[in-house]
JSON list of C-alpha atoms in Angstrom, two decimals:
[
{"chain": "A", "resi": 2, "resn": "LYS", "atom": "CA", "xyz": [14.69, 60.66, -35.71]},
{"chain": "A", "resi": 3, "resn": "ALA", "atom": "CA", "xyz": [14.21, 58.71, -38.94]},
{"chain": "A", "resi": 4, "resn": "MET", "atom": "CA", "xyz": [11.28, 56.32, -39.02]},
{"chain": "A", "resi": 5, "resn": "GLU", "atom": "CA", "xyz": [9.91, 54.08, -41.72]},
{"chain": "A", "resi": 6, "resn": "ILE", "atom": "CA", "xyz": [6.27, 54.86, -42.48]},
{"chain": "A", "resi": 7, "resn": "LYS", "atom": "CA", "xyz": [4.38, 51.82, -43.76]},
{"chain": "A", "resi": 8, "resn": "THR", "atom": "CA", "xyz": [0.87, 52.24, -42.33]},
{"chain": "A", "resi": 9, "resn": "ILE", "atom": "CA", "xyz": [-1.60, 54.96, -41.36]},
{"chain": "A", "resi": 10, "resn": "GLY", "atom": "CA", "xyz": [-0.69, 54.20, -37.73]},
{"chain": "A", "resi": 11, "resn": "ASP", "atom": "CA", "xyz": [2.99, 54.91, -38.47]},
{"chain": "A", "resi": 12, "resn": "PHE", "atom": "CA", "xyz": [1.98, 58.17, -40.17]},
{"chain": "A", "resi": 13, "resn": "TYR", "atom": "CA", "xyz": [-0.10, 59.11, -37.09]},
{"chain": "A", "resi": 14, "resn": "ASP", "atom": "CA", "xyz": [2.91, 58.44, -34.83]},
{"chain": "A", "resi": 15, "resn": "VAL", "atom": "CA", "xyz": [5.23, 60.61, -36.97]},
{"chain": "A", "resi": 16, "resn": "LEU", "atom": "CA", "xyz": [2.76, 63.52, -37.02]},
{"chain": "A", "resi": 17, "resn": "GLY", "atom": "CA", "xyz": [2.52, 63.46, -33.24]},
{"chain": "A", "resi": 18, "resn": "PRO", "atom": "CA", "xyz": [-0.33, 61.72, -31.43]},
{"chain": "A", "resi": 19, "resn": "ASP", "atom": "CA", "xyz": [-1.07, 64.81, -29.33]},
{"chain": "A", "resi": 20, "resn": "ASN", "atom": "CA", "xyz": [-1.36, 66.85, -32.50]},
{"chain": "A", "resi": 21, "resn": "VAL", "atom": "CA", "xyz": [-3.52, 64.64, -34.74]},
{"chain": "A", "resi": 22, "resn": "LYS", "atom": "CA", "xyz": [-7.29, 64.84, -34.35]},
{"chain": "A", "resi": 23, "resn": "PHE", "atom": "CA", "xyz": [-7.91, 62.10, -36.92]},
{"chain": "A", "resi": 24, "resn": "ILE", "atom": "CA", "xyz": [-6.82, 60.75, -40.30]},
{"chain": "A", "resi": 25, "resn": "ILE", "atom": "CA", "xyz": [-9.28, 59.82, -43.05]},
{"chain": "A", "resi": 26, "resn": "THR", "atom": "CA", "xyz": [-8.78, 57.48, -46.01]},
{"chain": "A", "resi": 27, "resn": "ARG", "atom": "CA", "xyz": [-11.20, 56.07, -48.57]},
{"chain": "A", "resi": 28, "resn": "ASP", "atom": "CA", "xyz": [-11.49, 52.32, -49.06]},
{"chain": "A", "resi": 29, "resn": "CYS", "atom": "CA", "xyz": [-12.98, 52.49, -52.53]},
{"chain": "A", "resi": 30, "resn": "PRO", "atom": "CA", "xyz": [-13.51, 48.77, -53.16]},
{"chain": "A", "resi": 31, "resn": "ALA", "atom": "CA", "xyz": [-15.40, 48.49, -49.85]},
{"chain": "A", "resi": 32, "resn": "GLY", "atom": "CA", "xyz": [-17.20, 51.79, -50.51]},
{"chain": "A", "resi": 33, "resn": "VAL", "atom": "CA", "xyz": [-16.37, 53.25, -47.08]},
{"chain": "A", "resi": 34, "resn": "TRP", "atom": "CA", "xyz": [-14.39, 56.06, -45.51]},
{"chain": "A", "resi": 35, "resn": "ARG", "atom": "CA", "xyz": [-11.96, 54.95, -42.79]},
{"chain": "A", "resi": 36, "resn": "SER", "atom": "CA", "xyz": [-11.10, 57.16, -39.79]},
{"chain": "A", "resi": 37, "resn": "TYR", "atom": "CA", "xyz": [-7.93, 56.55, -37.81]},
{"chain": "A", "resi": 38, "resn": "LEU", "atom": "CA", "xyz": [-8.53, 58.10, -34.40]},
{"chain": "A", "resi": 39, "resn": "GLY", "atom": "CA", "xyz": [-5.45, 56.94, -32.50]},
{"chain": "A", "resi": 40, "resn": "PRO", "atom": "CA", "xyz": [-3.61, 53.94, -31.07]},
{"chain": "A", "resi": 41, "resn": "GLN", "atom": "CA", "xyz": [-6.90, 52.11, -30.45]},
{"chain": "A", "resi": 42, "resn": "ASN", "atom": "CA", "xyz": [-7.18, 51.81, -34.25]},
{"chain": "A", "resi": 43, "resn": "ARG", "atom": "CA", "xyz": [-3.83, 49.99, -34.70]},
{"chain": "A", "resi": 44, "resn": "GLY", "atom": "CA", "xyz": [-4.39, 46.73, -36.51]},
{"chain": "A", "resi": 45, "resn": "THR", "atom": "CA", "xyz": [-7.96, 47.60, -37.56]},
{"chain": "A", "resi": 46, "resn": "PRO", "atom": "CA", "xyz": [-9.14, 48.28, -41.14]},
{"chain": "A", "resi": 47, "resn": "ALA", "atom": "CA", "xyz": [-8.49, 52.00, -40.46]},
{"chain": "A", "resi": 48, "resn": "ASP", "atom": "CA", "xyz": [-4.76, 51.22, -40.03]},
{"chain": "A", "resi": 49, "resn": "ARG", "atom": "CA", "xyz": [-4.23, 50.73, -43.75]},
{"chain": "A", "resi": 50, "resn": "VAL", "atom": "CA", "xyz": [-0.96, 49.91, -45.43]},
{"chain": "A", "resi": 51, "resn": "LEU", "atom": "CA", "xyz": [0.19, 52.92, -47.47]},
{"chain": "A", "resi": 52, "resn": "THR", "atom": "CA", "xyz": [-0.16, 52.27, -51.19]},
{"chain": "A", "resi": 53, "resn": "ASP", "atom": "CA", "xyz": [1.03, 54.17, -54.26]},
{"chain": "A", "resi": 54, "resn": "ASP", "atom": "CA", "xyz": [-2.11, 56.23, -54.82]},
{"chain": "A", "resi": 55, "resn": "LEU", "atom": "CA", "xyz": [-3.65, 56.30, -51.32]},
{"chain": "A", "resi": 56, "resn": "GLY", "atom": "CA", "xyz": [-5.04, 59.74, -50.54]},
{"chain": "A", "resi": 57, "resn": "ILE", "atom": "CA", "xyz": [-5.01, 60.90, -46.94]},
{"chain": "A", "resi": 58, "resn": "ILE", "atom": "CA", "xyz": [-6.91, 63.72, -45.21]},
{"chain": "A", "resi": 59, "resn": "THR", "atom": "CA", "xyz": [-5.40, 64.70, -41.87]},
{"chain": "A", "resi": 60, "resn": "VAL", "atom": "CA", "xyz": [-7.14, 66.94, -39.34]},
{"chain": "A", "resi": 61, "resn": "MET", "atom": "CA", "xyz": [-4.54, 68.49, -37.03]},
{"chain": "A", "resi": 62, "resn": "ASN", "atom": "CA", "xyz": [-4.43, 70.71, -33.97]},
{"chain": "A", "resi": 63, "resn": "ASN", "atom": "CA", "xyz": [-1.31, 72.44, -35.36]},
{"chain": "A", "resi": 64, "resn": "SER", "atom": "CA", "xyz": [0.54, 72.48, -38.67]},
{"chain": "A", "resi": 65, "resn": "VAL", "atom": "CA", "xyz": [3.42, 70.05, -39.04]},
{"chain": "A", "resi": 66, "resn": "THR", "atom": "CA", "xyz": [6.10, 69.93, -41.72]},
{"chain": "A", "resi": 67, "resn": "LEU", "atom": "CA", "xyz": [7.55, 66.51, -42.45]},
{"chain": "A", "resi": 68, "resn": "HIS", "atom": "CA", "xyz": [10.81, 66.10, -44.34]},
{"chain": "A", "resi": 69, "resn": "LEU", "atom": "CA", "xyz": [10.27, 62.83, -46.17]},
{"chain": "A", "resi": 70, "resn": "THR", "atom": "CA", "xyz": [12.81, 60.91, -48.13]},
{"chain": "A", "resi": 71, "resn": "GLY", "atom": "CA", "xyz": [12.96, 57.41, -49.47]},
{"chain": "A", "resi": 72, "resn": "ASP", "atom": "CA", "xyz": [12.25, 55.23, -52.44]},
{"chain": "A", "resi": 73, "resn": "ALA", "atom": "CA", "xyz": [9.73, 56.31, -55.03]},
{"chain": "A", "resi": 74, "resn": "LEU", "atom": "CA", "xyz": [6.34, 54.67, -54.87]},
{"chain": "A", "resi": 75, "resn": "GLY", "atom": "CA", "xyz": [5.86, 52.29, -57.76]},
{"chain": "A", "resi": 76, "resn": "ILE", "atom": "CA", "xyz": [8.43, 50.21, -59.61]},
{"chain": "A", "resi": 77, "resn": "ASP", "atom": "CA", "xyz": [11.20, 51.65, -61.80]},
{"chain": "A", "resi": 78, "resn": "GLY", "atom": "CA", "xyz": [9.51, 55.05, -62.09]},
{"chain": "A", "resi": 79, "resn": "VAL", "atom": "CA", "xyz": [6.09, 53.65, -63.03]},
{"chain": "A", "resi": 80, "resn": "SER", "atom": "CA", "xyz": [3.01, 53.62, -60.81]},
{"chain": "A", "resi": 81, "resn": "ALA", "atom": "CA", "xyz": [-0.72, 54.12, -61.24]},
{"chain": "A", "resi": 82, "resn": "ILE", "atom": "CA", "xyz": [-3.77, 55.91, -59.94]},
{"chain": "A", "resi": 83, "resn": "ASN", "atom": "CA", "xyz": [-6.73, 53.55, -59.66]},
{"chain": "A", "resi": 84, "resn": "LEU", "atom": "CA", "xyz": [-10.25, 54.97, -59.71]},
{"chain": "A", "resi": 85, "resn": "CYS", "atom": "CA", "xyz": [-13.37, 53.09, -58.69]},
{"chain": "A", "resi": 86, "resn": "ARG", "atom": "CA", "xyz": [-16.74, 54.20, -60.02]},
{"chain": "A", "resi": 87, "resn": "GLY", "atom": "CA", "xyz": [-17.99, 56.82, -57.55]},
{"chain": "A", "resi": 88, "resn": "THR", "atom": "CA", "xyz": [-15.99, 58.60, -54.85]},
{"chain": "A", "resi": 89, "resn": "ASN", "atom": "CA", "xyz": [-12.21, 58.17, -54.59]},
{"chain": "A", "resi": 90, "resn": "LEU", "atom": "CA", "xyz": [-9.52, 59.73, -52.37]},
{"chain": "A", "resi": 91, "resn": "VAL", "atom": "CA", "xyz": [-6.20, 59.50, -54.19]},
{"chain": "A", "resi": 92, "resn": "GLY", "atom": "CA", "xyz": [-2.75, 60.99, -54.33]},
{"chain": "A", "resi": 93, "resn": "VAL", "atom": "CA", "xyz": [-0.31, 61.31, -57.23]},
{"chain": "A", "resi": 94, "resn": "PRO", "atom": "CA", "xyz": [2.45, 58.76, -56.47]},
{"chain": "A", "resi": 95, "resn": "LEU", "atom": "CA", "xyz": [5.23, 60.20, -58.66]},
{"chain": "A", "resi": 96, "resn": "ARG", "atom": "CA", "xyz": [6.23, 63.58, -60.06]},
{"chain": "A", "resi": 97, "resn": "ASP", "atom": "CA", "xyz": [4.91, 63.08, -63.61]},
{"chain": "A", "resi": 98, "resn": "GLU", "atom": "CA", "xyz": [5.76, 65.85, -66.11]},
{"chain": "A", "resi": 99, "resn": "ARG", "atom": "CA", "xyz": [2.26, 65.53, -67.65]},
{"chain": "A", "resi": 100, "resn": "LEU", "atom": "CA", "xyz": [0.66, 66.64, -64.38]},
{"chain": "A", "resi": 101, "resn": "LYS", "atom": "CA", "xyz": [1.37, 70.30, -63.76]},
{"chain": "A", "resi": 102, "resn": "CYS", "atom": "CA", "xyz": [-2.06, 71.30, -62.42]},
{"chain": "A", "resi": 103, "resn": "VAL", "atom": "CA", "xyz": [-5.29, 69.65, -61.26]},
{"chain": "A", "resi": 104, "resn": "SER", "atom": "CA", "xyz": [-6.96, 70.07, -64.68]},
{"chain": "A", "resi": 105, "resn": "ASP", "atom": "CA", "xyz": [-4.31, 67.77, -66.18]},
{"chain": "A", "resi": 106, "resn": "LEU", "atom": "CA", "xyz": [-5.86, 64.77, -64.36]},
{"chain": "A", "resi": 107, "resn": "TRP", "atom": "CA", "xyz": [-8.73, 64.72, -66.91]},
{"chain": "A", "resi": 108, "resn": "ASN", "atom": "CA", "xyz": [-6.29, 64.15, -69.78]},
{"chain": "A", "resi": 109, "resn": "LEU", "atom": "CA", "xyz": [-4.54, 61.07, -68.42]},
{"chain": "A", "resi": 110, "resn": "GLU", "atom": "CA", "xyz": [-5.03, 58.01, -70.59]},
{"chain": "A", "resi": 111, "resn": "GLY", "atom": "CA", "xyz": [-7.38, 55.81, -68.59]},
{"chain": "A", "resi": 112, "resn": "PHE", "atom": "CA", "xyz": [-9.26, 58.80, -67.12]},
{"chain": "A", "resi": 113, "resn": "VAL", "atom": "CA", "xyz": [-10.57, 60.50, -70.28]},
{"chain": "A", "resi": 114, "resn": "ASP", "atom": "CA", "xyz": [-14.38, 60.78, -70.06]},
{"chain": "A", "resi": 115, "resn": "LYS", "atom": "CA", "xyz": [-14.32, 59.01, -66.66]},
{"chain": "A", "resi": 116, "resn": "VAL", "atom": "CA", "xyz": [-13.60, 61.86, -64.24]},
{"chain": "A", "resi": 117, "resn": "ALA", "atom": "CA", "xyz": [-16.76, 63.78, -63.26]},
{"chain": "A", "resi": 118, "resn": "TRP", "atom": "CA", "xyz": [-15.20, 66.29, -60.84]},
{"chain": "A", "resi": 119, "resn": "VAL", "atom": "CA", "xyz": [-12.27, 66.79, -58.45]},
{"chain": "A", "resi": 120, "resn": "ILE", "atom": "CA", "xyz": [-12.08, 68.42, -55.02]},
{"chain": "A", "resi": 121, "resn": "VAL", "atom": "CA", "xyz": [-8.66, 69.70, -53.95]},
{"chain": "A", "resi": 122, "resn": "SER", "atom": "CA", "xyz": [-7.43, 71.75, -51.01]},
{"chain": "A", "resi": 123, "resn": "ASP", "atom": "CA", "xyz": [-5.81, 75.03, -52.05]},
{"chain": "A", "resi": 124, "resn": "ASN", "atom": "CA", "xyz": [-4.12, 76.74, -49.10]},
{"chain": "A", "resi": 125, "resn": "GLY", "atom": "CA", "xyz": [-6.63, 75.22, -46.68]},
{"chain": "A", "resi": 126, "resn": "VAL", "atom": "CA", "xyz": [-9.71, 75.95, -48.81]},
{"chain": "A", "resi": 127, "resn": "PHE", "atom": "CA", "xyz": [-11.43, 73.10, -50.65]},
{"chain": "A", "resi": 128, "resn": "LYS", "atom": "CA", "xyz": [-12.11, 73.89, -54.31]},
{"chain": "A", "resi": 129, "resn": "VAL", "atom": "CA", "xyz": [-14.28, 71.95, -56.74]},
{"chain": "A", "resi": 130, "resn": "VAL", "atom": "CA", "xyz": [-12.98, 71.54, -60.28]},
{"chain": "A", "resi": 131, "resn": "LEU", "atom": "CA", "xyz": [-15.86, 70.61, -62.58]},
{"chain": "A", "resi": 132, "resn": "ARG", "atom": "CA", "xyz": [-14.18, 70.14, -65.95]},
{"chain": "A", "resi": 133, "resn": "PRO", "atom": "CA", "xyz": [-10.72, 70.10, -67.55]},
{"chain": "A", "resi": 134, "resn": "ASP", "atom": "CA", "xyz": [-10.92, 73.74, -68.66]},
{"chain": "A", "resi": 135, "resn": "ASP", "atom": "CA", "xyz": [-12.28, 75.01, -65.30]},
{"chain": "A", "resi": 136, "resn": "PRO", "atom": "CA", "xyz": [-10.14, 77.97, -64.10]},
{"chain": "A", "resi": 137, "resn": "ALA", "atom": "CA", "xyz": [-10.30, 76.47, -60.59]},
{"chain": "A", "resi": 138, "resn": "GLY", "atom": "CA", "xyz": [-8.20, 73.61, -61.95]},
{"chain": "A", "resi": 139, "resn": "ASN", "atom": "CA", "xyz": [-5.08, 75.75, -62.33]},
{"chain": "A", "resi": 140, "resn": "ILE", "atom": "CA", "xyz": [-3.91, 74.68, -58.86]},
{"chain": "A", "resi": 141, "resn": "PRO", "atom": "CA", "xyz": [-0.42, 73.15, -59.15]},
{"chain": "A", "resi": 142, "resn": "ILE", "atom": "CA", "xyz": [-0.03, 69.46, -58.32]},
{"chain": "A", "resi": 143, "resn": "THR", "atom": "CA", "xyz": [2.58, 68.84, -55.63]},
{"chain": "A", "resi": 144, "resn": "GLY", "atom": "CA", "xyz": [3.68, 65.87, -53.55]},
{"chain": "A", "resi": 145, "resn": "GLY", "atom": "CA", "xyz": [1.57, 65.23, -50.48]},
{"chain": "A", "resi": 146, "resn": "GLN", "atom": "CA", "xyz": [-1.72, 66.41, -51.99]},
{"chain": "A", "resi": 147, "resn": "SER", "atom": "CA", "xyz": [-4.85, 64.31, -51.94]},
{"chain": "A", "resi": 148, "resn": "PHE", "atom": "CA", "xyz": [-7.73, 64.61, -54.35]},
{"chain": "A", "resi": 149, "resn": "ILE", "atom": "CA", "xyz": [-11.35, 63.58, -53.95]},
{"chain": "A", "resi": 150, "resn": "ILE", "atom": "CA", "xyz": [-12.26, 62.41, -57.42]},
{"chain": "A", "resi": 151, "resn": "THR", "atom": "CA", "xyz": [-15.72, 61.32, -58.48]},
{"chain": "A", "resi": 152, "resn": "ALA", "atom": "CA", "xyz": [-15.49, 58.93, -61.41]},
{"chain": "A", "resi": 153, "resn": "ARG", "atom": "CA", "xyz": [-18.31, 58.05, -63.80]},
{"chain": "A", "resi": 154, "resn": "GLU", "atom": "CA", "xyz": [-16.69, 54.64, -64.21]},
{"chain": "A", "resi": 155, "resn": "ALA", "atom": "CA", "xyz": [-13.56, 52.82, -63.04]},
{"chain": "A", "resi": 156, "resn": "GLY", "atom": "CA", "xyz": [-10.25, 53.68, -64.64]},
{"chain": "A", "resi": 157, "resn": "VAL", "atom": "CA", "xyz": [-6.50, 53.29, -64.22]},
{"chain": "A", "resi": 158, "resn": "ALA", "atom": "CA", "xyz": [-3.95, 55.91, -65.25]},
{"chain": "A", "resi": 159, "resn": "GLU", "atom": "CA", "xyz": [-0.27, 55.06, -65.47]},
{"chain": "A", "resi": 160, "resn": "ILE", "atom": "CA", "xyz": [1.96, 57.59, -63.72]},
{"chain": "A", "resi": 161, "resn": "ARG", "atom": "CA", "xyz": [5.63, 57.87, -64.71]},
{"chain": "A", "resi": 162, "resn": "GLY", "atom": "CA", "xyz": [8.35, 59.92, -63.10]},
{"chain": "A", "resi": 163, "resn": "GLU", "atom": "CA", "xyz": [10.58, 60.49, -60.12]},
{"chain": "A", "resi": 164, "resn": "ALA", "atom": "CA", "xyz": [9.86, 60.48, -56.41]},
{"chain": "A", "resi": 165, "resn": "TRP", "atom": "CA", "xyz": [8.41, 63.63, -54.89]},
{"chain": "A", "resi": 166, "resn": "ASP", "atom": "CA", "xyz": [11.12, 65.43, -52.92]},
{"chain": "A", "resi": 167, "resn": "ASN", "atom": "CA", "xyz": [10.21, 67.73, -50.07]},
{"chain": "A", "resi": 168, "resn": "VAL", "atom": "CA", "xyz": [13.56, 67.66, -48.27]},
{"chain": "A", "resi": 169, "resn": "PRO", "atom": "CA", "xyz": [14.80, 71.27, -48.29]},
{"chain": "A", "resi": 170, "resn": "ASP", "atom": "CA", "xyz": [18.31, 72.09, -49.48]},
{"chain": "A", "resi": 171, "resn": "GLY", "atom": "CA", "xyz": [20.78, 71.93, -46.65]},
{"chain": "A", "resi": 172, "resn": "ILE", "atom": "CA", "xyz": [19.09, 69.06, -44.82]},
{"chain": "A", "resi": 173, "resn": "ALA", "atom": "CA", "xyz": [20.89, 65.75, -45.21]},
{"chain": "A", "resi": 174, "resn": "ALA", "atom": "CA", "xyz": [18.53, 62.95, -46.13]},
{"chain": "A", "resi": 175, "resn": "ALA", "atom": "CA", "xyz": [19.16, 59.50, -44.73]},
{"chain": "A", "resi": 176, "resn": "PRO", "atom": "CA", "xyz": [19.81, 56.81, -47.35]}
]
């Protein structure tokens, strides 16, 4: 059944309430982590509206594969990743040809000399990437990933490209 996902609560519902332990986001301007624990969090600050670069960590009882389709985040193929000074949890909103692997994040205009380190999950194992030439940074960037980025100072990087597509061939996507 197709469902529009606009908030963390909607995302929780699609993943399956009996399957989700909790969902974590980072509210960088407020300097706090937000945990969505279930329906009791609907309408609270934890039930955030999904934004272009919002990173999400989901702790599940079982793996779930979602087939997502829809409009690209951003406007006319342009979006941004916004970093606050300190800890950030972000995602890459569009499939940008400049971003092949995690190490490429350091080279984005607006991030140069601002990114201190990045934590990324690689097949269920968190890895720390300490610099642009770190071999650990060869992890490919894909849609649906979230990155914990520590920034020395605030920065904004423009992201250009197409929507991420995870709908497998042979599955009809709703318009």
